[in-house]
PDB file of C-alpha atoms in Angstrom:
ATOM      1  CA  MET A   1      90.779  73.820 114.040  1.00  0.00           C
ATOM      2  CA  ALA A   2      91.523  74.788 117.581  1.00  0.00           C
ATOM      3  CA  VAL A   3      94.514  76.782 116.979  1.00  0.00           C
ATOM      4  CA  SER A   4      92.586  78.893 114.243  1.00  0.00           C
ATOM      5  CA  ARG A   5      89.563  79.226 116.622  1.00  0.00           C
ATOM      6  CA  GLY A   6      91.651  80.695 119.434  1.00  0.00           C
ATOM      7  CA  LEU A   7      93.741  83.182 116.770  1.00  0.00           C
ATOM      8  CA  ARG A   8      90.025  84.375 115.757  1.00  0.00           C
ATOM      9  CA  CYS A   9      89.098  84.898 119.343  1.00  0.00           C
ATOM     10  CA  CYS A  10      92.456  86.875 120.107  1.00  0.00           C
ATOM     11  CA  GLN A  11      91.835  88.767 116.945  1.00  0.00           C
ATOM     12  CA  ARG A  12      88.355  89.836 118.283  1.00  0.00           C
ATOM     13  CA  ALA A  13      89.640  90.681 121.828  1.00  0.00           C
ATOM     14  CA  PHE A  14      92.510  92.916 120.309  1.00  0.00           C
ATOM     15  CA  ALA A  15      89.855  94.547 118.007  1.00  0.00           C
ATOM     16  CA  TRP A  16      88.360  96.243 121.345  1.00  0.00           C
ATOM     17  CA  LEU A  17      91.744  97.771 122.271  1.00  0.00           C
ATOM     18  CA  PRO A  18      91.332 100.869 120.351  1.00  0.00           C
ATOM     19  CA  VAL A  19      87.845 101.470 121.922  1.00  0.00           C
ATOM     20  CA  LEU A  20      89.453 100.455 125.423  1.00  0.00           C
ATOM     21  CA  ILE A  21      91.917 103.192 124.853  1.00  0.00           C
ATOM     22  CA  ILE A  22      89.459 105.893 124.186  1.00  0.00           C
ATOM     23  CA  ALA A  23      87.187 104.818 127.046  1.00  0.00           C
ATOM     24  CA  LEU A  24      89.968 105.252 129.371  1.00  0.00           C
ATOM     25  CA  VAL A  25      91.100 108.576 128.290  1.00  0.00           C
ATOM     26  CA  VAL A  26      87.441 109.764 128.150  1.00  0.00           C
ATOM     27  CA  LEU A  27      86.986 108.730 131.771  1.00  0.00           C
ATOM     28  CA  TRP A  28      90.363 110.124 133.091  1.00  0.00           C
ATOM     29  CA  SER A  29      89.267 113.241 131.271  1.00  0.00           C
ATOM     30  CA  TYR A  30      86.047 113.605 133.549  1.00  0.00           C
ATOM     31  CA  TYR A  31      88.171 112.818 136.372  1.00  0.00           C
ATOM     32  CA  ALA A  32      90.491 115.441 135.587  1.00  0.00           C
ATOM     33  CA  TYR A  33      88.117 117.883 134.875  1.00  0.00           C
ATOM     34  CA  VAL A  34      85.195 117.270 137.352  1.00  0.00           C
ATOM     35  CA  CYS A  35      87.084 115.946 140.615  1.00  0.00           C
ATOM     36  CA  GLU A  36      90.756 117.465 140.286  1.00  0.00           C
ATOM     37  CA  LEU A  37      90.220 120.902 138.638  1.00  0.00           C
ATOM     38  CA  CYS A  38      86.455 121.139 139.791  1.00  0.00           C
ATOM     39  CA  LEU A  39      85.617 124.000 137.627  1.00  0.00           C
ATOM     40  CA  VAL A  40      82.487 124.511 138.938  1.00  0.00           C
ATOM     41  CA  ALA A  41      81.494 127.493 136.577  1.00  0.00           C
ATOM     42  CA  TYR A  42      81.841 125.295 133.716  1.00  0.00           C
ATOM     43  CA  LEU A  43      80.466 122.001 134.845  1.00  0.00           C
ATOM     44  CA  ILE A  44      76.801 122.408 133.507  1.00  0.00           C
ATOM     45  CA  ILE A  45      77.827 122.581 129.716  1.00  0.00           C
ATOM     46  CA  PHE A  46      80.676 120.159 130.037  1.00  0.00           C
ATOM     47  CA  HIS A  47      78.329 117.527 131.133  1.00  0.00           C
ATOM     48  CA  ILE A  48      75.938 118.403 128.517  1.00  0.00           C
ATOM     49  CA  LEU A  49      78.609 117.766 126.062  1.00  0.00           C
ATOM     50  CA  PHE A  50      79.796 114.684 127.849  1.00  0.00           C
ATOM     51  CA  VAL A  51      76.827 112.851 127.602  1.00  0.00           C
ATOM     52  CA  LEU A  52      75.924 113.760 124.091  1.00  0.00           C
ATOM     53  CA  PHE A  53      79.551 112.509 123.263  1.00  0.00           C
ATOM     54  CA  VAL A  54      79.252 109.235 125.237  1.00  0.00           C
ATOM     55  CA  TRP A  55      75.780 108.575 123.907  1.00  0.00           C
ATOM     56  CA  THR A  56      76.907 108.853 120.168  1.00  0.00           C
ATOM     57  CA  TYR A  57      80.018 106.858 120.966  1.00  0.00           C
ATOM     58  CA  TRP A  58      77.891 104.088 122.288  1.00  0.00           C
ATOM     59  CA  LYS A  59      75.306 104.169 119.420  1.00  0.00           C
ATOM     60  CA  SER A  60      78.294 104.258 117.010  1.00  0.00           C
ATOM     61  CA  ILE A  61      80.048 100.976 118.602  1.00  0.00           C
ATOM     62  CA  PHE A  62      76.538  98.757 119.163  1.00  0.00           C
ATOM     63  CA  THR A  63      74.462  99.816 116.290  1.00  0.00           C
ATOM     64  CA  LEU A  64      74.809  96.751 114.106  1.00  0.00           C
ATOM     65  CA  PRO A  65      75.581  96.938 110.497  1.00  0.00           C
ATOM     66  CA  VAL A  66      72.411  96.175 108.338  1.00  0.00           C
ATOM     67  CA  GLN A  67      72.899  93.554 105.746  1.00  0.00           C
ATOM     68  CA  PRO A  68      70.985  93.033 102.337  1.00  0.00           C
ATOM     69  CA  GLY A  69      67.246  91.682 102.689  1.00  0.00           C
ATOM     70  CA  LYS A  70      66.326  87.965 101.571  1.00  0.00           C
ATOM     71  CA  LYS A  71      65.398  89.065  98.124  1.00  0.00           C
ATOM     72  CA  TYR A  72      69.014  89.798  97.190  1.00  0.00           C
ATOM     73  CA  HIS A  73      70.276  86.448  98.331  1.00  0.00           C
ATOM     74  CA  MET A  74      70.301  83.863  95.493  1.00  0.00           C
ATOM     75  CA  SER A  75      67.917  80.758  95.772  1.00  0.00           C
ATOM     76  CA  TYR A  76      69.194  77.452  96.192  1.00  0.00           C
ATOM     77  CA  ALA A  77      68.433  76.574  92.542  1.00  0.00           C
ATOM     78  CA  ASP A  78      69.955  79.795  91.117  1.00  0.00           C
ATOM     79  CA  GLN A  79      73.166  79.345  93.584  1.00  0.00           C
ATOM     80  CA  GLU A  80      73.396  75.672  92.130  1.00  0.00           C
ATOM     81  CA  ARG A  81      72.787  76.746  88.554  1.00  0.00           C
ATOM     82  CA  TYR A  82      75.567  79.505  88.674  1.00  0.00           C
ATOM     83  CA  GLU A  83      78.300  77.416  90.664  1.00  0.00           C
ATOM     84  CA  ASN A  84      77.712  74.527  88.299  1.00  0.00           C
ATOM     85  CA  GLU A  85      78.295  76.879  84.996  1.00  0.00           C
ATOM     86  CA  GLU A  86      81.884  77.060  83.957  1.00  0.00           C
ATOM     87  CA  ARG A  87      81.554  79.893  81.300  1.00  0.00           C
ATOM     88  CA  PRO A  88      81.963  83.198  82.491  1.00  0.00           C
ATOM     89  CA  GLU A  89      79.566  84.974  80.161  1.00  0.00           C
ATOM     90  CA  VAL A  90      76.877  82.189  81.056  1.00  0.00           C
ATOM     91  CA  GLN A  91      77.391  83.135  84.788  1.00  0.00           C
ATOM     92  CA  ARG A  92      77.151  86.824  83.972  1.00  0.00           C
ATOM     93  CA  GLN A  93      73.568  86.111  82.337  1.00  0.00           C
ATOM     94  CA  ILE A  94      72.348  84.194  85.063  1.00  0.00           C
ATOM     95  CA  LEU A  95      73.213  87.133  87.445  1.00  0.00           C
ATOM     96  CA  ALA A  96      71.636  89.501  85.017  1.00  0.00           C
ATOM     97  CA  GLU A  97      68.431  87.731  85.006  1.00  0.00           C
ATOM     98  CA  ILE A  98      68.243  87.636  88.841  1.00  0.00           C
ATOM     99  CA  ALA A  99      69.069  91.360  88.750  1.00  0.00           C
ATOM    100  CA  ARG A 100      66.271  92.204  86.587  1.00  0.00           C
ATOM    101  CA  LYS A 101      63.743  91.711  89.491  1.00  0.00           C
ATOM    102  CA  LEU A 102      65.741  93.934  91.885  1.00  0.00           C
ATOM    103  CA  PRO A 103      66.468  97.742  91.921  1.00  0.00           C
ATOM    104  CA  VAL A 104      69.967  97.611  91.297  1.00  0.00           C
ATOM    105  CA  TYR A 105      71.241 100.239  89.012  1.00  0.00           C
ATOM    106  CA  THR A 106      75.149 100.128  89.885  1.00  0.00           C
ATOM    107  CA  ARG A 107      77.712  97.957  88.091  1.00  0.00           C
ATOM    108  CA  THR A 108      81.218  96.370  88.357  1.00  0.00           C
ATOM    109  CA  GLY A 109      84.096  98.124  86.622  1.00  0.00           C
ATOM    110  CA  SER A 110      83.738  95.727  83.814  1.00  0.00           C
ATOM    111  CA  GLY A 111      79.771  96.494  83.391  1.00  0.00           C
ATOM    112  CA  GLY A 112      78.757  93.510  85.202  1.00  0.00           C
ATOM    113  CA  ILE A 113      76.292  92.803  88.267  1.00  0.00           C
ATOM    114  CA  ARG A 114      77.958  93.415  91.510  1.00  0.00           C
ATOM    115  CA  PHE A 115      77.726  89.750  92.983  1.00  0.00           C
ATOM    116  CA  CYS A 116      79.512  88.825  96.521  1.00  0.00           C
ATOM    117  CA  ASP A 117      80.798  85.468  96.229  1.00  0.00           C
ATOM    118  CA  ARG A 118      81.351  85.139 100.022  1.00  0.00           C
ATOM    119  CA  CYS A 119      77.599  85.995 101.162  1.00  0.00           C
ATOM    120  CA  GLN A 120      76.084  84.513  97.868  1.00  0.00           C
ATOM    121  CA  LEU A 121      73.933  87.816  97.101  1.00  0.00           C
ATOM    122  CA  ILE A 122      73.557  90.514  94.429  1.00  0.00           C
ATOM    123  CA  LYS A 123      74.773  93.596  95.997  1.00  0.00           C
ATOM    124  CA  PRO A 124      72.433  96.532  96.420  1.00  0.00           C
ATOM    125  CA  ASP A 125      73.623  99.975  95.259  1.00  0.00           C
ATOM    126  CA  ARG A 126      76.172 101.347  97.547  1.00  0.00           C
ATOM    127  CA  CYS A 127      76.525  98.091  99.382  1.00  0.00           C
ATOM    128  CA  HIS A 128      80.021  96.282  99.843  1.00  0.00           C
ATOM    129  CA  HIS A 129      81.574  93.395 101.456  1.00  0.00           C
ATOM    130  CA  CYS A 130      83.494  94.237 104.755  1.00  0.00           C
ATOM    131  CA  THR A 131      86.354  91.540 105.115  1.00  0.00           C
ATOM    132  CA  VAL A 132      86.673  92.788 108.875  1.00  0.00           C
ATOM    133  CA  CYS A 133      83.111  92.058 109.545  1.00  0.00           C
ATOM    134  CA  ALA A 134      82.956  89.096 106.910  1.00  0.00           C
ATOM    135  CA  ILE A 135      79.493  90.367 106.046  1.00  0.00           C
ATOM    136  CA  CYS A 136      77.901  92.812 103.037  1.00  0.00           C
ATOM    137  CA  VAL A 137      76.885  96.346 105.039  1.00  0.00           C
ATOM    138  CA  LEU A 138      74.268  98.544 103.181  1.00  0.00           C
ATOM    139  CA  LYS A 139      75.810 102.026 101.960  1.00  0.00           C
ATOM    140  CA  MET A 140      79.140 100.670 103.583  1.00  0.00           C
ATOM    141  CA  ASP A 141      81.535 103.860 104.542  1.00  0.00           C
ATOM    142  CA  HIS A 142      84.353 102.344 106.107  1.00  0.00           C
ATOM    143  CA  HIS A 143      85.294  99.940 109.044  1.00  0.00           C
ATOM    144  CA  CYS A 144      86.359 102.039 111.740  1.00  0.00           C
ATOM    145  CA  PRO A 145      88.825 100.568 114.219  1.00  0.00           C
ATOM    146  CA  TRP A 146      87.913 103.418 116.882  1.00  0.00           C
ATOM    147  CA  VAL A 147      84.465 102.155 117.174  1.00  0.00           C
ATOM    148  CA  ASN A 148      85.567  98.719 116.244  1.00  0.00           C
ATOM    149  CA  ASN A 149      82.453  98.680 114.049  1.00  0.00           C
ATOM    150  CA  CYS A 150      81.277  98.993 110.054  1.00  0.00           C
ATOM    151  CA  ILE A 151      80.129 102.403 109.551  1.00  0.00           C
ATOM    152  CA  GLY A 152      77.121 102.285 107.171  1.00  0.00           C
ATOM    153  CA  PHE A 153      73.633 102.856 106.486  1.00  0.00           C
ATOM    154  CA  SER A 154      72.376 101.887 110.193  1.00  0.00           C
ATOM    155  CA  ASN A 155      75.120 104.096 111.875  1.00  0.00           C
ATOM    156  CA  TYR A 156      76.578 106.764 109.869  1.00  0.00           C
ATOM    157  CA  LYS A 157      74.234 109.520 111.223  1.00  0.00           C
ATOM    158  CA  PHE A 158      75.384 108.261 114.738  1.00  0.00           C
ATOM    159  CA  PHE A 159      79.242 108.389 113.506  1.00  0.00           C
ATOM    160  CA  LEU A 160      78.801 112.112 112.380  1.00  0.00           C
ATOM    161  CA  LEU A 161      77.407 113.187 115.634  1.00  0.00           C
ATOM    162  CA  PHE A 162      79.984 111.310 117.429  1.00  0.00           C
ATOM    163  CA  LEU A 163      82.651 113.213 115.488  1.00  0.00           C
ATOM    164  CA  ALA A 164      80.878 116.559 115.951  1.00  0.00           C
ATOM    165  CA  TYR A 165      80.500 116.228 119.816  1.00  0.00           C
ATOM    166  CA  SER A 166      83.825 114.859 120.554  1.00  0.00           C
ATOM    167  CA  LEU A 167      85.157 118.134 118.577  1.00  0.00           C
ATOM    168  CA  LEU A 168      83.169 120.164 120.753  1.00  0.00           C
ATOM    169  CA  TYR A 169      83.988 118.122 123.847  1.00  0.00           C
ATOM    170  CA  CYS A 170      87.582 118.706 123.298  1.00  0.00           C
ATOM    171  CA  LEU A 171      87.390 122.344 122.221  1.00  0.00           C
ATOM    172  CA  TYR A 172      85.572 123.082 125.212  1.00  0.00           C
ATOM    173  CA  ILE A 173      87.811 121.400 127.602  1.00  0.00           C
ATOM    174  CA  ALA A 174      90.968 123.032 125.621  1.00  0.00           C
ATOM    175  CA  ALA A 175      89.101 126.468 125.858  1.00  0.00           C
ATOM    176  CA  THR A 176      88.371 126.156 129.639  1.00  0.00           C
ATOM    177  CA  VAL A 177      91.560 125.001 130.969  1.00  0.00           C
ATOM    178  CA  PHE A 178      93.987 127.102 128.829  1.00  0.00           C
ATOM    179  CA  LYS A 179      94.031 130.159 131.066  1.00  0.00           C
ATOM    180  CA  TYR A 180      94.926 127.494 134.236  1.00  0.00           C
ATOM    181  CA  PHE A 181      97.491 126.315 131.963  1.00  0.00           C
ATOM    182  CA  ILE A 182      98.805 130.000 131.649  1.00  0.00           C
ATOM    183  CA  LYS A 183      99.107 130.138 135.614  1.00  0.00           C
ATOM    184  CA  TYR A 184     100.753 126.791 135.577  1.00  0.00           C
ATOM    185  CA  TRP A 185     103.457 128.220 133.454  1.00  0.00           C
ATOM    186  CA  THR A 186     103.747 131.370 135.037  1.00  0.00           C
ATOM    187  CA  GLY A 187     104.092 129.343 138.635  1.00  0.00           C
ATOM    188  CA  GLU A 188     100.866 130.973 139.990  1.00  0.00           C
ATOM    189  CA  LEU A 189      99.431 127.479 140.431  1.00  0.00           C
ATOM    190  CA  THR A 190     101.117 125.483 143.493  1.00  0.00           C
ATOM    191  CA  ASN A 191      99.106 122.257 143.550  1.00  0.00           C
ATOM    192  CA  GLY A 192     101.396 119.670 141.967  1.00  0.00           C
ATOM    193  CA  ARG A 193      98.270 117.217 141.075  1.00  0.00           C
ATOM    194  CA  SER A 194      96.493 119.798 139.316  1.00  0.00           C
ATOM    195  CA  LYS A 195      99.502 120.829 137.061  1.00  0.00           C
ATOM    196  CA  PHE A 196      99.945 117.460 135.846  1.00  0.00           C
ATOM    197  CA  HIS A 197      96.136 117.289 135.178  1.00  0.00           C
ATOM    198  CA  ILE A 198      95.990 120.703 133.615  1.00  0.00           C
ATOM    199  CA  LEU A 199      98.832 119.957 131.444  1.00  0.00           C
ATOM    200  CA  PHE A 200      97.817 116.538 129.933  1.00  0.00           C
ATOM    201  CA  LEU A 201      94.356 117.749 129.640  1.00  0.00           C
ATOM    202  CA  LEU A 202      95.152 120.509 127.600  1.00  0.00           C
ATOM    203  CA  PHE A 203      97.587 118.334 125.389  1.00  0.00           C
ATOM    204  CA  VAL A 204      95.169 115.857 124.698  1.00  0.00           C
ATOM    205  CA  ALA A 205      92.457 117.912 124.031  1.00  0.00           C
ATOM    206  CA  VAL A 206      94.343 119.958 121.394  1.00  0.00           C
ATOM    207  CA  MET A 207      95.678 116.662 119.801  1.00  0.00           C
ATOM    208  CA  PHE A 208      92.145 115.191 119.466  1.00  0.00           C
ATOM    209  CA  PHE A 209      90.885 118.455 118.318  1.00  0.00           C
ATOM    210  CA  VAL A 210      93.092 118.732 115.465  1.00  0.00           C
ATOM    211  CA  SER A 211      92.743 115.272 114.406  1.00  0.00           C
ATOM    212  CA  LEU A 212      89.178 115.047 114.765  1.00  0.00           C
ATOM    213  CA  MET A 213      88.746 118.858 112.874  1.00  0.00           C
ATOM    214  CA  CYS A 214      90.297 116.799 109.631  1.00  0.00           C
ATOM    215  CA  LEU A 215      88.285 113.915 109.871  1.00  0.00           C
ATOM    216  CA  PHE A 216      84.941 115.695 110.578  1.00  0.00           C
ATOM    217  CA  GLY A 217      85.368 118.262 107.992  1.00  0.00           C
ATOM    218  CA  TYR A 218      86.266 115.437 105.389  1.00  0.00           C
ATOM    219  CA  HIS A 219      83.093 113.839 106.146  1.00  0.00           C
ATOM    220  CA  CYS A 220      81.052 117.130 106.088  1.00  0.00           C
ATOM    221  CA  TRP A 221      82.288 117.450 102.085  1.00  0.00           C
ATOM    222  CA  LEU A 222      81.073 113.489 101.685  1.00  0.00           C
ATOM    223  CA  VAL A 223      77.509 114.530 103.018  1.00  0.00           C
ATOM    224  CA  SER A 224      77.531 117.619 100.987  1.00  0.00           C
ATOM    225  CA  ARG A 225      78.386 115.480  97.734  1.00  0.00           C
ATOM    226  CA  ASN A 226      76.346 112.487  98.920  1.00  0.00           C
ATOM    227  CA  ARG A 227      79.218 110.110  98.797  1.00  0.00           C
ATOM    228  CA  SER A 228      80.708 107.444 101.066  1.00  0.00           C
ATOM    229  CA  THR A 229      84.409 107.253 101.587  1.00  0.00           C
ATOM    230  CA  LEU A 230      84.849 104.181  99.311  1.00  0.00           C
ATOM    231  CA  GLU A 231      82.721 106.069  96.486  1.00  0.00           C
ATOM    232  CA  ALA A 232      85.278 109.125  96.961  1.00  0.00           C
ATOM    233  CA  PHE A 233      88.072 106.640  96.377  1.00  0.00           C
ATOM    234  CA  SER A 234      86.468 105.035  93.432  1.00  0.00           C
ATOM    235  CA  ALA A 235      83.042 106.638  91.634  1.00  0.00           C
ATOM    236  CA  PRO A 236      80.180 104.297  91.231  1.00  0.00           C
ATOM    237  CA  VAL A 237      79.650 102.849  87.950  1.00  0.00           C
ATOM    238  CA  PHE A 238      76.005 102.931  86.627  1.00  0.00           C
ATOM    239  CA  GLN A 239      74.985 101.591  83.080  1.00  0.00           C
ATOM    240  CA  ASN A 240      76.454 104.533  81.280  1.00  0.00           C
ATOM    241  CA  GLY A 241      79.763 104.410  83.069  1.00  0.00           C
ATOM    242  CA  PRO A 242      81.564 105.734  86.168  1.00  0.00           C
ATOM    243  CA  ASP A 243      79.592 108.995  87.755  1.00  0.00           C
ATOM    244  CA  LYS A 244      81.149 110.543  90.974  1.00  0.00           C
ATOM    245  CA  ASN A 245      77.658 112.590  91.429  1.00  0.00           C
ATOM    246  CA  GLY A 246      75.608 109.545  90.560  1.00  0.00           C
ATOM    247  CA  PHE A 247      74.059 110.105  93.977  1.00  0.00           C
ATOM    248  CA  ASN A 248      74.082 113.792  94.499  1.00  0.00           C
ATOM    249  CA  LEU A 249      70.828 115.439  94.886  1.00  0.00           C
ATOM    250  CA  GLY A 250      72.120 118.728  96.059  1.00  0.00           C
ATOM    251  CA  PHE A 251      73.068 119.926  99.407  1.00  0.00           C
ATOM    252  CA  ILE A 252      69.426 119.827 100.993  1.00  0.00           C
ATOM    253  CA  LYS A 253      68.632 116.518  99.809  1.00  0.00           C
ATOM    254  CA  ASN A 254      72.002 114.903 100.465  1.00  0.00           C
ATOM    255  CA  LEU A 255      71.515 116.287 104.349  1.00  0.00           C
ATOM    256  CA  GLN A 256      67.988 114.806 104.567  1.00  0.00           C
ATOM    257  CA  GLN A 257      69.248 111.659 103.346  1.00  0.00           C
ATOM    258  CA  VAL A 258      71.440 110.946 106.261  1.00  0.00           C
ATOM    259  CA  PHE A 259      69.591 112.926 109.160  1.00  0.00           C
ATOM    260  CA  GLY A 260      66.022 112.799 107.714  1.00  0.00           C
ATOM    261  CA  GLU A 261      63.387 115.350 107.530  1.00  0.00           C
ATOM    262  CA  GLU A 262      62.560 115.841 111.126  1.00  0.00           C
ATOM    263  CA  LYS A 263      65.062 118.824 112.152  1.00  0.00           C
ATOM    264  CA  LYS A 264      64.180 118.134 115.954  1.00  0.00           C
ATOM    265  CA  LEU A 265      66.056 114.875 115.367  1.00  0.00           C
ATOM    266  CA  TRP A 266      69.422 116.127 113.718  1.00  0.00           C
ATOM    267  CA  LEU A 267      71.441 116.477 116.449  1.00  0.00           C
ATOM    268  CA  LEU A 268      70.413 113.411 118.664  1.00  0.00           C
ATOM    269  CA  PRO A 269      71.646 110.037 117.821  1.00  0.00           C
ATOM    270  CA  ILE A 270      67.968 108.410 117.172  1.00  0.00           C
ATOM    271  CA  ALA A 271      67.657 106.753 113.776  1.00  0.00           C
ATOM    272  CA  SER A 272      66.235 109.155 111.348  1.00  0.00           C
ATOM    273  CA  SER A 273      67.955 108.316 107.820  1.00  0.00           C
ATOM    274  CA  GLN A 274      65.766 108.300 104.738  1.00  0.00           C
ATOM    275  CA  GLY A 275      64.766 104.754 103.348  1.00  0.00           C
ATOM    276  CA  ASP A 276      66.045 101.404 104.111  1.00  0.00           C
ATOM    277  CA  GLY A 277      69.565 101.499 102.700  1.00  0.00           C
ATOM    278  CA  HIS A 278      68.498  99.316  99.809  1.00  0.00           C
ATOM    279  CA  PHE A 279      67.809 101.950  97.238  1.00  0.00           C
ATOM    280  CA  PHE A 280      68.960 105.265  97.013  1.00  0.00           C
ATOM    281  CA  PRO A 281      67.250 108.176  94.442  1.00  0.00           C
ATOM    282  CA  MET A 282      69.960 109.047  91.578  1.00  0.00           C
ATOM    283  CA  ARG A 283      70.941 112.091  90.311  1.00  0.00           C
ATOM    284  CA  ALA A 284      70.302 110.869  86.604  1.00  0.00           C
ATOM    285  CA  LEU A 285      66.494 109.959  87.355  1.00  0.00           C
ATOM    286  CA  CYS A 286      66.111 113.606  89.117  1.00  0.00           C
ATOM    287  CA  GLU A 287      67.685 115.279  85.941  1.00  0.00           C
ATOM    288  CA  ALA A 288      65.134 113.741  83.527  1.00  0.00           C
ATOM    289  CA  GLN A 289      62.408 115.137  85.789  1.00  0.00           C
ATOM    290  CA  ASN A 290      64.402 118.858  86.178  1.00  0.00           C
ATOM    291  CA  PRO A 291      66.964 119.186  83.411  1.00  0.00           C
ATOM    292  CA  LEU A 292      68.211 122.088  85.124  1.00  0.00           C
ATOM    293  CA  LEU A 293      70.085 119.946  87.740  1.00  0.00           C
ATOM    294  CA  ALA A 294      72.388 118.882  84.812  1.00  0.00           C
ATOM    295  CA  HIS A 295      74.016 122.228  84.922  1.00  0.00           C
ATOM    296  CA  GLU A 296      74.558 121.889  88.620  1.00  0.00           C
ATOM    297  CA  GLU A 297      78.183 121.850  89.736  1.00  0.00           C
ATOM    298  CA  GLN A 298      79.316 121.709  86.036  1.00  0.00           C
ATOM    299  CA  TRP A 299      82.333 123.965  87.444  1.00  0.00           C
ATOM    300  CA  GLU A 300      83.577 120.966  89.571  1.00  0.00           C
ATOM    301  CA  ASP A 301      84.072 119.031  86.431  1.00  0.00           C
ATOM    302  CA  ASP A 302      85.538 121.509  84.331  1.00  0.00           C
ATOM    303  CA  GLY A 303      87.845 122.533  87.143  1.00  0.00           C
ATOM    304  CA  MET A 304      88.917 119.403  88.828  1.00  0.00           C
ATOM    305  CA  GLY A 305      88.247 117.132  85.790  1.00  0.00           C
ATOM    306  CA  GLU A 306      87.040 113.183  86.298  1.00  0.00           C
ATOM    307  CA  GLU A 307      88.375 111.478  89.192  1.00  0.00           C
ATOM    308  CA  PRO A 308      90.504 108.557  88.537  1.00  0.00           C
ATOM    309  CA  HIS A 309      88.723 105.159  88.638  1.00  0.00           C
ATOM    310  CA  GLY A 310      90.520 103.563  91.428  1.00  0.00           C
ATOM    311  CA  LYS A 311      91.670 104.410  94.726  1.00  0.00           C
ATOM    312  CA  VAL A 312      93.228 108.000  95.316  1.00  0.00           C
ATOM    313  CA  PRO A 313      94.921 108.872  98.404  1.00  0.00           C
ATOM    314  CA  VAL A 314      92.271 110.686 100.183  1.00  0.00           C
ATOM    315  CA  LYS A 315      93.016 110.108 103.867  1.00  0.00           C
ATOM    316  CA  GLY A 316      90.694 110.040 107.025  1.00  0.00           C
ATOM    317  CA  VAL A 317      92.204 110.068 110.654  1.00  0.00           C
ATOM    318  CA  GLY A 318      91.836 106.636 112.100  1.00  0.00           C
ATOM    319  CA  CYS A 319      89.538 104.984 109.830  1.00  0.00           C
ATOM    320  CA  ILE A 320      90.357 102.038 107.275  1.00  0.00           C
ATOM    321  CA  SER A 321      88.115 100.965 104.287  1.00  0.00           C
ATOM    322  CA  THR A 322      88.056  97.293 104.146  1.00  0.00           C
ATOM    323  CA  CYS A 323      85.654  96.323 101.098  1.00  0.00           C
ATOM    324  CA  SER A 324      86.001  93.940  98.420  1.00  0.00           C
ATOM    325  CA  ASP A 325      83.865  94.514  95.470  1.00  0.00           C
TER     326      ASP A 325
END
């Protein structure tokens, strides 16, 4: 017992290693740019980007994932009835009875109610169980080791802003340091310490910029389609079958669902996402109100075909998906 507890403590401590690495790299970049190079003409914009970058990174790390509310948890009587029943078909009926009282529209691949055996709850739409955090997370996107946190409804906006500002931070450093790198290359720079910082600032900034550009571009595409990383891997299943565009309401509404309707808050790491993470408007309901939406993106379905049900190799740099349905 003590050994397993010690291993869990070591595992938790080790999980902070990627965050520590990022923090050290950022602190070094600040020291090298401000103290060693001291590029006074660029310091105002640099500090604005630095503050926004650190602020969004902090919010991504320390904003706790939101779990489903109490009404999604099984009562003691229902839990006892479910566990004592050995017949799978009767268990499915019990879950269906409980789910009738809840706004739950997605299903398992076999058409059953999505139920988490570990948390003993009916999963809300877009909710998944994270095996790293050991909890069910509302609108789970993925578990990111670089923030040592689960990215979901509560912090997805912060994560997107973190990617955006880190991208701008790296681009700004690379752009302003490049001419000094040319001077170093041609031998015009005599300070040995400055040479070292210029060389590695440019190298690290370009390396992170390329990686972040791929990841940020992928998440921008996901937002435009109103999909999570997990939903890109496996299309959500509704009562009438899987539908990759089940939550796609159109670009503007998709954007507002993540960033909110107040545009003045879009670029700040302040919670402004729509809803509470338990229910999300569905395309099928919108089409019933406006049939014209049914023909939107038909070219995509005709040109690309249906996505296979199951995981496909869509890669996100530095992020892992650790959910169980």
